[in-house]
PDB file of C-alpha atoms in Angstrom:
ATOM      1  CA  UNK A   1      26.364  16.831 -23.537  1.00  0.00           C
ATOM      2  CA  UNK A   2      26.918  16.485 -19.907  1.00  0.00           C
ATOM      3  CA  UNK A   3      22.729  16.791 -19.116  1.00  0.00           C
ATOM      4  CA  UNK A   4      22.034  14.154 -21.615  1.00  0.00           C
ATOM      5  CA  UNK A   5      24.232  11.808 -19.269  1.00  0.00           C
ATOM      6  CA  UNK A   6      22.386  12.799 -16.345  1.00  0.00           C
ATOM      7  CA  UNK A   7      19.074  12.306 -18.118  1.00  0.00           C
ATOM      8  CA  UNK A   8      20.661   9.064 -19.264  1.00  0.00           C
ATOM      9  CA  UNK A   9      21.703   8.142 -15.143  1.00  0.00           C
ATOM     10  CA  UNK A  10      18.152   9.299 -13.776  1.00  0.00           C
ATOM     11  CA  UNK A  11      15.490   7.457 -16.500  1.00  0.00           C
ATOM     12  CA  UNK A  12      17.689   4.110 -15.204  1.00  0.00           C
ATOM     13  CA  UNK A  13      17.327   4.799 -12.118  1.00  0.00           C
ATOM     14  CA  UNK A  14      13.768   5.597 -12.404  1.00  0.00           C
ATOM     15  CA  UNK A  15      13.299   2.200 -14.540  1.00  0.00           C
ATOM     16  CA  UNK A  16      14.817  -0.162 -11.760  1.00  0.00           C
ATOM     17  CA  UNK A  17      12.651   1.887  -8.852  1.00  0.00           C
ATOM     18  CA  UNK A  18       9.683   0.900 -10.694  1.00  0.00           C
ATOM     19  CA  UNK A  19      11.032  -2.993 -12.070  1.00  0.00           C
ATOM     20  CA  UNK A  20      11.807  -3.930  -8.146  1.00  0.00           C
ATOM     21  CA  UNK A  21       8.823  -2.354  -6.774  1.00  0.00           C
ATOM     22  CA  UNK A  22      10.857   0.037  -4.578  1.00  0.00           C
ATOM     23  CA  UNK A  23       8.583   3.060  -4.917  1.00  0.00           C
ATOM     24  CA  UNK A  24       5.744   4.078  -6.992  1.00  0.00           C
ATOM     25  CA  UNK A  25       7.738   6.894  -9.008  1.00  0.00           C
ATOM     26  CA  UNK A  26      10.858   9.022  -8.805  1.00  0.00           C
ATOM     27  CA  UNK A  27      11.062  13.280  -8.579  1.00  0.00           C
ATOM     28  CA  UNK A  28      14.064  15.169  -8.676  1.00  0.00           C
ATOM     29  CA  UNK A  29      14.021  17.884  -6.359  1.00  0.00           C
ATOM     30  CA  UNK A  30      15.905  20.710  -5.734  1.00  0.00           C
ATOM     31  CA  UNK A  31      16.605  23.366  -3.385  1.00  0.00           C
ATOM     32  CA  UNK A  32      14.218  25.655  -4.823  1.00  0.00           C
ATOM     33  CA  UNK A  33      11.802  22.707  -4.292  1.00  0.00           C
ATOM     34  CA  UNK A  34      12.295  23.131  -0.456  1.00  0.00           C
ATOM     35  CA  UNK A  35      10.588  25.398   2.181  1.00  0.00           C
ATOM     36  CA  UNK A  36      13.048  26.889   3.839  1.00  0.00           C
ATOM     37  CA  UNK A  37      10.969  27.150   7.007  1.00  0.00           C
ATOM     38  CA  UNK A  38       9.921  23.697   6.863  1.00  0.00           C
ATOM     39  CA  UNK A  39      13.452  22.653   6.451  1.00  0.00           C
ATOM     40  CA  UNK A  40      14.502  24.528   9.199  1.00  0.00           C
ATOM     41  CA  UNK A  41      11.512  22.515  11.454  1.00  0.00           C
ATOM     42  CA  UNK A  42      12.266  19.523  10.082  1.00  0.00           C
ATOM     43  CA  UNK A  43      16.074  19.918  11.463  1.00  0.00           C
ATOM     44  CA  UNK A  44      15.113  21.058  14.913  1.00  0.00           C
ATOM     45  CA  UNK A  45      12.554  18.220  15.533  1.00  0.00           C
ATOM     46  CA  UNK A  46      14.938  15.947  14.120  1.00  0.00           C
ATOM     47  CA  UNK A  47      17.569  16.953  16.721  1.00  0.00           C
ATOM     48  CA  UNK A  48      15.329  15.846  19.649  1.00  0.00           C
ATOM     49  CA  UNK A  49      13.602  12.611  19.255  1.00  0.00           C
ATOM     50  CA  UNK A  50      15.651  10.819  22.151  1.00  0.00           C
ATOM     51  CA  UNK A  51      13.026  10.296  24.461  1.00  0.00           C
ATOM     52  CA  UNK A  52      13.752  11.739  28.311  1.00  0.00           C
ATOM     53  CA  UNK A  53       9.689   9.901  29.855  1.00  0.00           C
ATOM     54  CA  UNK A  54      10.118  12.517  32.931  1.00  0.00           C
ATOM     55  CA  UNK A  55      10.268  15.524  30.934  1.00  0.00           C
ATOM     56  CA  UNK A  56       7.960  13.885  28.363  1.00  0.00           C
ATOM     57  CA  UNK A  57       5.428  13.208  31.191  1.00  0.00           C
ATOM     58  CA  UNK A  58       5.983  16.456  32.264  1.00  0.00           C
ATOM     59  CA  UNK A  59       5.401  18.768  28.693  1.00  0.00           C
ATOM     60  CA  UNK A  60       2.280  16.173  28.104  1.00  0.00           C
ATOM     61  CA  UNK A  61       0.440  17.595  31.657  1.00  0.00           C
ATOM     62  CA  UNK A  62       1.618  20.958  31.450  1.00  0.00           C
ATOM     63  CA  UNK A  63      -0.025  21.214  27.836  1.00  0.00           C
ATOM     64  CA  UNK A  64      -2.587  18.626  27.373  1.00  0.00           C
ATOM     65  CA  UNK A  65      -5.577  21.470  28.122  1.00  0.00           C
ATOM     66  CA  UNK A  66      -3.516  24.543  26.847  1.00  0.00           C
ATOM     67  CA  UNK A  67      -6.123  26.425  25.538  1.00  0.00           C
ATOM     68  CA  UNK A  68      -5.093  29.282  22.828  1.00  0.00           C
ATOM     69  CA  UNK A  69      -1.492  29.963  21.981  1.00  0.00           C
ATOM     70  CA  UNK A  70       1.559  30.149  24.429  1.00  0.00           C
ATOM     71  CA  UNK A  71       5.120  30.857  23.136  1.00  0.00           C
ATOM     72  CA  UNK A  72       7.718  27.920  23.199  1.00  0.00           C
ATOM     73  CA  UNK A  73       9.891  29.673  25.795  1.00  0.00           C
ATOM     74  CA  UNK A  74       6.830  30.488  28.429  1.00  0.00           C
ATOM     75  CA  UNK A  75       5.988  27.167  27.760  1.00  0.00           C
ATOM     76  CA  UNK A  76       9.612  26.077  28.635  1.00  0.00           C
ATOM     77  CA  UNK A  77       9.487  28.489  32.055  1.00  0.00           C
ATOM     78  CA  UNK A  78       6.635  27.188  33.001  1.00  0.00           C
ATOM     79  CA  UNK A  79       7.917  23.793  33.003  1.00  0.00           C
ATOM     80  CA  UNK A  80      10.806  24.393  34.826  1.00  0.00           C
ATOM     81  CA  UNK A  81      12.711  22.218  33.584  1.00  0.00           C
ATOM     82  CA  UNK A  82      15.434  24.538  31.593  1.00  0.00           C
ATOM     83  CA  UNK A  83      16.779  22.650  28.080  1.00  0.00           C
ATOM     84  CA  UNK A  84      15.057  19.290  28.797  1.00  0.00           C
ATOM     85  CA  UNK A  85      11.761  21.075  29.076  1.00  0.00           C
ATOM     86  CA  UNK A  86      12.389  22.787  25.542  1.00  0.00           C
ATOM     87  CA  UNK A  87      13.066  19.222  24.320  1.00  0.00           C
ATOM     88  CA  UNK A  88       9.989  17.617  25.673  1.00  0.00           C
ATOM     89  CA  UNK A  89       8.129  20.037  24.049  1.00  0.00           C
ATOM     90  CA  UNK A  90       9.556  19.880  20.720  1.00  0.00           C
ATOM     91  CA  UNK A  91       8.931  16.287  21.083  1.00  0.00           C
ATOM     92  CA  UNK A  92       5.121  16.838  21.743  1.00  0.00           C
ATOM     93  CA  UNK A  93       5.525  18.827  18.257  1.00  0.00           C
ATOM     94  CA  UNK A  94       7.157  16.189  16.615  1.00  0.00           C
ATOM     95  CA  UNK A  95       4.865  13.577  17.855  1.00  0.00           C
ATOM     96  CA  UNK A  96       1.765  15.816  16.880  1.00  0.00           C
ATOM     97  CA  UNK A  97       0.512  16.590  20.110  1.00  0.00           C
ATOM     98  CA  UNK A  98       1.153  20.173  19.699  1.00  0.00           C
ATOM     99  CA  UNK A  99       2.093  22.397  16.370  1.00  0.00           C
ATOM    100  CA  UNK A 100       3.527  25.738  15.767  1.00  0.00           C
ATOM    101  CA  UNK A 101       2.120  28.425  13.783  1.00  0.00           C
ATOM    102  CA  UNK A 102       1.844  27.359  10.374  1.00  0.00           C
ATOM    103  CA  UNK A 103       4.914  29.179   7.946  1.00  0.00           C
ATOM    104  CA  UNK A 104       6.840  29.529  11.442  1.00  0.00           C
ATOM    105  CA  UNK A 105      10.042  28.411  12.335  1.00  0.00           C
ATOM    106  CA  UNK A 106      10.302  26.872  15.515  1.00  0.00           C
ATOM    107  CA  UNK A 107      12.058  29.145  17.399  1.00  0.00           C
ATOM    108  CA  UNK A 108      11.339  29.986  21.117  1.00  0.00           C
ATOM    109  CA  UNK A 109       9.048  33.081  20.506  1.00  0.00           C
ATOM    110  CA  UNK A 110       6.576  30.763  18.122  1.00  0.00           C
ATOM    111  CA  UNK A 111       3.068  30.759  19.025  1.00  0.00           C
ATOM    112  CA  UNK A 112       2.484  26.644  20.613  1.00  0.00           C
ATOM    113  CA  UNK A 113      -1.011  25.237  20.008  1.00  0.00           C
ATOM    114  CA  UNK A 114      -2.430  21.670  20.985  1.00  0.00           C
ATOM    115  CA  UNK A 115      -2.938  19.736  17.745  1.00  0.00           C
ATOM    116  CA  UNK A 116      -6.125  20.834  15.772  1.00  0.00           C
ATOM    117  CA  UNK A 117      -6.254  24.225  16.591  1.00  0.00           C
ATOM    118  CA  UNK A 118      -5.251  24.913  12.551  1.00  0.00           C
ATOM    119  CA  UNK A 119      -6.406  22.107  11.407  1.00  0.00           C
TER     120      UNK A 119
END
C-alpha cells in the first residue's frame, strides 16, 4: 500500500532526528493543522524584516506611549512616512514591540497595541 511506504519513509526519518540529536521529536502537519490567520501574519511580517533605522526610529517614538488601540493605517498617516512607515511598523510587530488584535490578520484597519496590552 502506498501509506504503508510513507509510514515506512517518516518512522526513518523520525529515528535518525532522534539518533543525531537534531530535534527532540518529529509531527507531521498539515494544512488543516494551520491557522489561516496566523499564516497569513506570519507571511506579512516575514516580508518586512529588512531593517530601514530612520523609519524604525521613527515607528519606535511615534508608538512607544500609544496608549489604547490605533489602526495600522492611522498609525501609518501619522507617521508620514507613506510605505516605509507601514514597514517600520510591521517591524515593531514582528519584533514584539507592538501586536495586533489577537485572531486578526494584519491588514491596515487592525486594531495596533504596544506589547502587553493582551497579554
Amino acid at each position: 500500500m502506498p501509506g504503508e511506504d510513507f509510514i515506512t519513509h517518516m518512522q526513518t526519518v523520525s529515528f535518525w532526528v532522534q539518533e543525531r540529536n537534531f530535534a527532540d521529536e518529529v509531527r507531521l502537519l498539515t494544512e488543516k493543522d494551520i491557522d489561516p490567520v496566523e499564516l497569513h501574519n506570519a507571511r506579512i511580517l516575514a516580508a518586512f524584516r529588512e531593517p530601514d533605522p530612520d523609519a524604525d526610529a521613527a515607528a519606535w517614538e511615534l508608538t512607544r506611549y500609544l496608549l489604547g488601540g490605533r489602526s495600522l493605517r492611522d498609525l501609518t498617516r501619522d507617521l508620514g512616512l507613506a510605505e516605509r512607515g507601514y514597514r517600520a511598523l510591521l517591524r515593531l510587530v514582528r519584533m514584539g514591540a507592538l501586536a495586533g488584535q489577537p485572531g486578526h490578520r494584519l491588514t491596515p484597519d487592525i486594531l495596533i497595541f504596544r506589547k502587553g496590552i493582551f497579554q
